[in-house]
């Protein structure tokens, strides 16, 4: 990744939204290396500029179905060190499950949930540096739609709060600050969550994100 500024390629068929995003990121000290309005265009940009991070909508021309997601899969396969943020108006987590489950340099946010510039820029930096981010509202939607044999039913209310913050990519200290509890208490909650959900004991830092997504495998 660039030592100075994060280099970003941006894809969305809404020109005004795309230009606004590019302007916002430039003012925040990020470098936008190119913009595209469709999947073919963003693939060409990525292959030419090798950005640190790609932001793209899921639904793009010509059919406005999953062209953006398909492009994200190609980018992840060809350039695994390039971060990918799916920034969409639509909840399509099941379709994105394979990409999200990699738990590495990937994120999924709803456009309507992006309300603060500083938080958004922090999210971009987190993904570009190797982290993963899943919008908590997407987690809640999946919980509502999946009740039968749901491994999350084993979690307490507090553990669900911790899990949602884990999905945002927050550290234990960040979760402690948000919930006004000690970092030691957070560690106990995290251990309990991973245990109750039977997440394998590995040294992979992304077990935290997999904990959020594991219950999808029981569908």
mmCIF file of C-alpha atoms in Angstrom:
data_model
loop_
_atom_site.group_PDB
_atom_site.id
_atom_site.type_symbol
_atom_site.label_atom_id
_atom_site.label_comp_id
_atom_site.label_asym_id
_atom_site.label_seq_id
_atom_site.Cartn_x
_atom_site.Cartn_y
_atom_site.Cartn_z
ATOM 1 C CA UNK A 1 0.000 0.000 0.000
ATOM 2 C CA UNK A 2 1.114 3.562 -0.655
ATOM 3 C CA UNK A 3 3.180 4.981 2.202
ATOM 4 C CA UNK A 4 1.606 8.418 1.829
ATOM 5 C CA UNK A 5 -1.989 8.283 0.708
ATOM 6 C CA UNK A 6 -4.441 5.462 0.133
ATOM 7 C CA UNK A 7 -5.046 5.125 -3.603
ATOM 8 C CA UNK A 8 -8.682 4.434 -4.439
ATOM 9 C CA UNK A 9 -10.639 3.443 -7.538
ATOM 10 C CA UNK A 10 -14.361 4.199 -7.433
ATOM 11 C CA UNK A 11 -17.246 2.613 -9.378
ATOM 12 C CA UNK A 12 -20.907 3.651 -9.330
ATOM 13 C CA UNK A 13 -23.324 4.346 -12.188
ATOM 14 C CA UNK A 14 -24.731 7.378 -10.344
ATOM 15 C CA UNK A 15 -22.452 10.149 -11.610
ATOM 16 C CA UNK A 16 -23.424 12.723 -8.979
ATOM 17 C CA UNK A 17 -22.918 10.237 -6.148
ATOM 18 C CA UNK A 18 -19.595 9.135 -7.611
ATOM 19 C CA UNK A 19 -18.304 12.684 -8.051
ATOM 20 C CA UNK A 20 -19.414 13.583 -4.546
ATOM 21 C CA UNK A 21 -17.583 10.577 -3.118
ATOM 22 C CA UNK A 22 -14.442 11.424 -5.076
ATOM 23 C CA UNK A 23 -14.520 15.015 -3.824
ATOM 24 C CA UNK A 24 -15.086 13.901 -0.231
ATOM 25 C CA UNK A 25 -12.167 11.471 -0.342
ATOM 26 C CA UNK A 26 -9.837 14.001 -1.949
ATOM 27 C CA UNK A 27 -10.619 16.518 0.808
ATOM 28 C CA UNK A 28 -9.884 13.790 3.360
ATOM 29 C CA UNK A 29 -6.375 13.244 2.011
ATOM 30 C CA UNK A 30 -7.109 10.137 -0.073
ATOM 31 C CA UNK A 31 -6.080 9.794 -3.712
ATOM 32 C CA UNK A 32 -8.735 8.803 -6.267
ATOM 33 C CA UNK A 33 -6.874 7.242 -9.193
ATOM 34 C CA UNK A 34 -9.968 6.812 -11.360
ATOM 35 C CA UNK A 35 -13.729 6.475 -11.616
ATOM 36 C CA UNK A 36 -15.962 4.121 -13.575
ATOM 37 C CA UNK A 37 -19.673 3.737 -14.215
ATOM 38 C CA UNK A 38 -19.759 0.001 -14.814
ATOM 39 C CA UNK A 39 -18.026 -3.269 -13.963
ATOM 40 C CA UNK A 40 -15.951 -3.394 -17.144
ATOM 41 C CA UNK A 41 -14.649 0.097 -16.467
ATOM 42 C CA UNK A 42 -13.605 -0.591 -12.887
ATOM 43 C CA UNK A 43 -11.786 -3.783 -13.872
ATOM 44 C CA UNK A 44 -9.812 -1.823 -16.471
ATOM 45 C CA UNK A 45 -8.946 0.855 -13.896
ATOM 46 C CA UNK A 46 -7.781 -1.681 -11.321
ATOM 47 C CA UNK A 47 -5.594 -3.511 -13.823
ATOM 48 C CA UNK A 48 -4.053 -0.224 -14.947
ATOM 49 C CA UNK A 49 -3.518 1.584 -11.636
ATOM 50 C CA UNK A 50 -3.364 -1.228 -9.041
ATOM 51 C CA UNK A 51 -5.102 0.851 -6.327
ATOM 52 C CA UNK A 52 -4.944 0.057 -2.624
ATOM 53 C CA UNK A 53 -8.726 0.018 -2.354
ATOM 54 C CA UNK A 54 -11.727 -0.305 -4.669
ATOM 55 C CA UNK A 55 -15.140 1.075 -3.744
ATOM 56 C CA UNK A 56 -17.977 -0.227 -5.885
ATOM 57 C CA UNK A 57 -21.725 -0.593 -5.977
ATOM 58 C CA UNK A 58 -23.224 -4.080 -6.239
ATOM 59 C CA UNK A 59 -25.816 -3.248 -8.886
ATOM 60 C CA UNK A 60 -24.392 -1.638 -12.020
ATOM 61 C CA UNK A 61 -25.085 -1.598 -15.786
ATOM 62 C CA UNK A 62 -26.104 -3.234 -17.964
ATOM 63 C CA UNK A 63 -28.594 -5.371 -15.966
ATOM 64 C CA UNK A 64 -28.264 -3.665 -12.562
ATOM 65 C CA UNK A 65 -28.134 -7.006 -10.756
ATOM 66 C CA UNK A 66 -24.774 -8.278 -9.456
ATOM 67 C CA UNK A 67 -22.272 -6.821 -11.934
ATOM 68 C CA UNK A 68 -20.422 -4.968 -9.188
ATOM 69 C CA UNK A 69 -20.200 -8.058 -7.011
ATOM 70 C CA UNK A 70 -18.951 -10.118 -9.938
ATOM 71 C CA UNK A 71 -16.272 -7.484 -10.597
ATOM 72 C CA UNK A 72 -15.302 -7.559 -6.901
ATOM 73 C CA UNK A 73 -14.771 -11.320 -7.086
ATOM 74 C CA UNK A 74 -12.495 -10.896 -10.125
ATOM 75 C CA UNK A 75 -10.518 -8.153 -8.408
ATOM 76 C CA UNK A 76 -10.115 -10.257 -5.271
ATOM 77 C CA UNK A 77 -8.864 -13.199 -7.315
ATOM 78 C CA UNK A 78 -6.448 -11.216 -9.484
ATOM 79 C CA UNK A 79 -5.277 -8.732 -6.841
ATOM 80 C CA UNK A 80 -5.790 -10.261 -3.369
ATOM 81 C CA UNK A 81 -3.915 -7.396 -1.694
ATOM 82 C CA UNK A 82 -6.384 -4.832 -3.038
ATOM 83 C CA UNK A 83 -9.048 -3.879 -0.519
ATOM 84 C CA UNK A 84 -12.688 -4.024 -1.610
ATOM 85 C CA UNK A 85 -15.605 -2.075 -0.168
ATOM 86 C CA UNK A 86 -19.091 -2.909 -1.415
ATOM 87 C CA UNK A 87 -21.041 0.316 -0.926
ATOM 88 C CA UNK A 88 -24.637 -0.328 -1.881
ATOM 89 C CA UNK A 89 -28.207 0.796 -1.313
ATOM 90 C CA UNK A 90 -29.305 -2.844 -1.266
ATOM 91 C CA UNK A 91 -29.065 -5.685 1.254
ATOM 92 C CA UNK A 92 -27.520 -8.576 -0.662
ATOM 93 C CA UNK A 93 -25.313 -10.243 1.940
ATOM 94 C CA UNK A 94 -26.087 -13.822 0.926
ATOM 95 C CA UNK A 95 -24.817 -13.112 -2.582
ATOM 96 C CA UNK A 96 -21.700 -11.478 -1.122
ATOM 97 C CA UNK A 97 -21.094 -14.227 1.458
ATOM 98 C CA UNK A 98 -18.213 -15.896 -0.406
ATOM 99 C CA UNK A 99 -16.331 -12.615 -0.694
ATOM 100 C CA UNK A 100 -17.061 -11.478 2.864
ATOM 101 C CA UNK A 101 -16.063 -14.830 4.348
ATOM 102 C CA UNK A 102 -12.473 -14.313 3.206
ATOM 103 C CA UNK A 103 -12.254 -11.882 6.121
ATOM 104 C CA UNK A 104 -9.375 -10.032 4.501
ATOM 105 C CA UNK A 105 -9.397 -6.493 3.081
ATOM 106 C CA UNK A 106 -13.141 -6.522 2.459
ATOM 107 C CA UNK A 107 -16.186 -4.601 3.624
ATOM 108 C CA UNK A 108 -19.878 -4.091 2.974
ATOM 109 C CA UNK A 109 -21.714 -0.909 3.943
ATOM 110 C CA UNK A 110 -25.136 0.464 3.101
ATOM 111 C CA UNK A 111 -25.062 3.937 1.532
ATOM 112 C CA UNK A 112 -27.800 5.133 3.859
ATOM 113 C CA UNK A 113 -25.672 4.229 6.876
ATOM 114 C CA UNK A 114 -22.718 6.416 5.880
ATOM 115 C CA UNK A 115 -23.413 9.509 7.947
ATOM 116 C CA UNK A 116 -20.004 10.661 9.162
ATOM 117 C CA UNK A 117 -16.989 11.523 7.033
ATOM 118 C CA UNK A 118 -14.408 10.693 9.710
ATOM 119 C CA UNK A 119 -15.945 7.290 10.448
ATOM 120 C CA UNK A 120 -16.152 6.504 6.734
ATOM 121 C CA UNK A 121 -12.520 7.432 6.113
ATOM 122 C CA UNK A 122 -11.516 5.331 9.133
ATOM 123 C CA UNK A 123 -13.400 2.408 7.591
ATOM 124 C CA UNK A 124 -11.541 2.831 4.294
ATOM 125 C CA UNK A 125 -8.204 2.897 6.112
ATOM 126 C CA UNK A 126 -9.108 -0.201 8.119
ATOM 127 C CA UNK A 127 -9.956 -2.197 4.986
ATOM 128 C CA UNK A 128 -6.896 -0.969 3.078
ATOM 129 C CA UNK A 129 -4.706 -2.075 5.994
ATOM 130 C CA UNK A 130 -6.087 -5.616 5.936
ATOM 131 C CA UNK A 131 -9.184 -5.440 8.118
ATOM 132 C CA UNK A 132 -12.799 -6.314 7.417
ATOM 133 C CA UNK A 133 -15.985 -4.340 8.020
ATOM 134 C CA UNK A 134 -19.622 -5.452 7.875
ATOM 135 C CA UNK A 135 -22.404 -2.939 8.524
ATOM 136 C CA UNK A 136 -24.171 -3.868 11.799
ATOM 137 C CA UNK A 137 -27.567 -3.218 10.175
ATOM 138 C CA UNK A 138 -26.827 -5.999 7.705
ATOM 139 C CA UNK A 139 -26.085 -8.348 10.585
ATOM 140 C CA UNK A 140 -29.403 -7.449 12.223
ATOM 141 C CA UNK A 141 -31.274 -8.032 8.966
ATOM 142 C CA UNK A 142 -29.746 -11.477 8.644
ATOM 143 C CA UNK A 143 -30.602 -12.299 12.240
ATOM 144 C CA UNK A 144 -34.249 -11.415 11.616
ATOM 145 C CA UNK A 145 -34.379 -13.509 8.451
ATOM 146 C CA UNK A 146 -32.708 -16.547 9.978
ATOM 147 C CA UNK A 147 -34.179 -17.922 13.195
ATOM 148 C CA UNK A 148 -34.315 -21.697 12.747
ATOM 149 C CA UNK A 149 -31.133 -23.428 13.953
ATOM 150 C CA UNK A 150 -29.547 -20.019 14.304
ATOM 151 C CA UNK A 151 -26.242 -20.273 16.204
ATOM 152 C CA UNK A 152 -26.675 -16.649 17.262
ATOM 153 C CA UNK A 153 -29.658 -17.638 19.400
ATOM 154 C CA UNK A 154 -27.131 -18.952 21.915
ATOM 155 C CA UNK A 155 -25.703 -15.473 22.462
ATOM 156 C CA UNK A 156 -26.798 -13.079 25.184
ATOM 157 C CA UNK A 157 -27.967 -9.545 24.427
ATOM 158 C CA UNK A 158 -24.614 -8.129 25.516
ATOM 159 C CA UNK A 159 -22.736 -10.663 23.393
ATOM 160 C CA UNK A 160 -24.846 -9.610 20.401
ATOM 161 C CA UNK A 161 -23.849 -5.987 21.035
ATOM 162 C CA UNK A 162 -20.195 -7.002 21.178
ATOM 163 C CA UNK A 163 -20.593 -9.090 18.019
ATOM 164 C CA UNK A 164 -22.107 -6.173 16.108
ATOM 165 C CA UNK A 165 -19.163 -3.966 17.093
ATOM 166 C CA UNK A 166 -16.759 -6.752 16.122
ATOM 167 C CA UNK A 167 -18.418 -6.725 12.697
ATOM 168 C CA UNK A 168 -17.583 -3.034 12.407
ATOM 169 C CA UNK A 169 -13.934 -4.016 12.787
ATOM 170 C CA UNK A 170 -13.504 -2.430 16.211
ATOM 171 C CA UNK A 171 -10.725 -3.596 18.509
ATOM 172 C CA UNK A 172 -11.412 -4.826 22.033
ATOM 173 C CA UNK A 173 -10.448 -1.416 23.406
ATOM 174 C CA UNK A 174 -12.761 0.262 20.898
ATOM 175 C CA UNK A 175 -15.649 -1.996 21.922
ATOM 176 C CA UNK A 176 -14.950 -1.328 25.592
ATOM 177 C CA UNK A 177 -15.067 2.419 24.983
ATOM 178 C CA UNK A 178 -18.312 2.162 23.016
ATOM 179 C CA UNK A 179 -20.112 0.005 25.592
ATOM 180 C CA UNK A 180 -18.590 1.619 28.695
ATOM 181 C CA UNK A 181 -17.146 -1.649 29.983
ATOM 182 C CA UNK A 182 -13.598 -2.804 30.665
ATOM 183 C CA UNK A 183 -11.384 -4.315 28.009
ATOM 184 C CA UNK A 184 -11.097 -7.451 30.142
ATOM 185 C CA UNK A 185 -14.880 -7.835 30.086
ATOM 186 C CA UNK A 186 -14.843 -7.491 26.303
ATOM 187 C CA UNK A 187 -12.226 -10.229 26.054
ATOM 188 C CA UNK A 188 -14.469 -12.533 28.091
ATOM 189 C CA UNK A 189 -17.442 -11.765 25.843
ATOM 190 C CA UNK A 190 -15.401 -12.403 22.695
ATOM 191 C CA UNK A 191 -14.148 -15.717 24.074
ATOM 192 C CA UNK A 192 -17.721 -16.706 24.933
ATOM 193 C CA UNK A 193 -19.012 -15.717 21.467
ATOM 194 C CA UNK A 194 -16.366 -17.748 19.658
ATOM 195 C CA UNK A 195 -16.974 -20.681 21.976
ATOM 196 C CA UNK A 196 -20.778 -20.650 21.698
ATOM 197 C CA UNK A 197 -20.593 -20.342 17.896
ATOM 198 C CA UNK A 198 -17.927 -23.057 17.729
ATOM 199 C CA UNK A 199 -15.486 -20.942 15.714
ATOM 200 C CA UNK A 200 -12.318 -23.032 15.260
ATOM 201 C CA UNK A 201 -9.367 -22.080 17.441
ATOM 202 C CA UNK A 202 -6.841 -20.731 14.929
ATOM 203 C CA UNK A 203 -4.402 -17.834 14.886
ATOM 204 C CA UNK A 204 -6.311 -16.130 12.105
ATOM 205 C CA UNK A 205 -7.128 -12.560 13.181
ATOM 206 C CA UNK A 206 -10.303 -12.681 11.125
ATOM 207 C CA UNK A 207 -12.093 -15.208 13.337
ATOM 208 C CA UNK A 208 -13.957 -12.179 14.652
ATOM 209 C CA UNK A 209 -15.532 -11.446 11.274
ATOM 210 C CA UNK A 210 -16.199 -15.115 10.589
ATOM 211 C CA UNK A 211 -18.108 -15.247 13.878
ATOM 212 C CA UNK A 212 -20.541 -12.693 12.430
ATOM 213 C CA UNK A 213 -21.005 -14.670 9.225
ATOM 214 C CA UNK A 214 -20.860 -18.290 10.405
ATOM 215 C CA UNK A 215 -24.579 -18.729 10.936
ATOM 216 C CA UNK A 216 -25.153 -18.287 7.172
ATOM 217 C CA UNK A 217 -23.567 -21.704 6.630
ATOM 218 C CA UNK A 218 -26.467 -23.361 8.453
ATOM 219 C CA UNK A 219 -29.020 -22.285 5.853
#
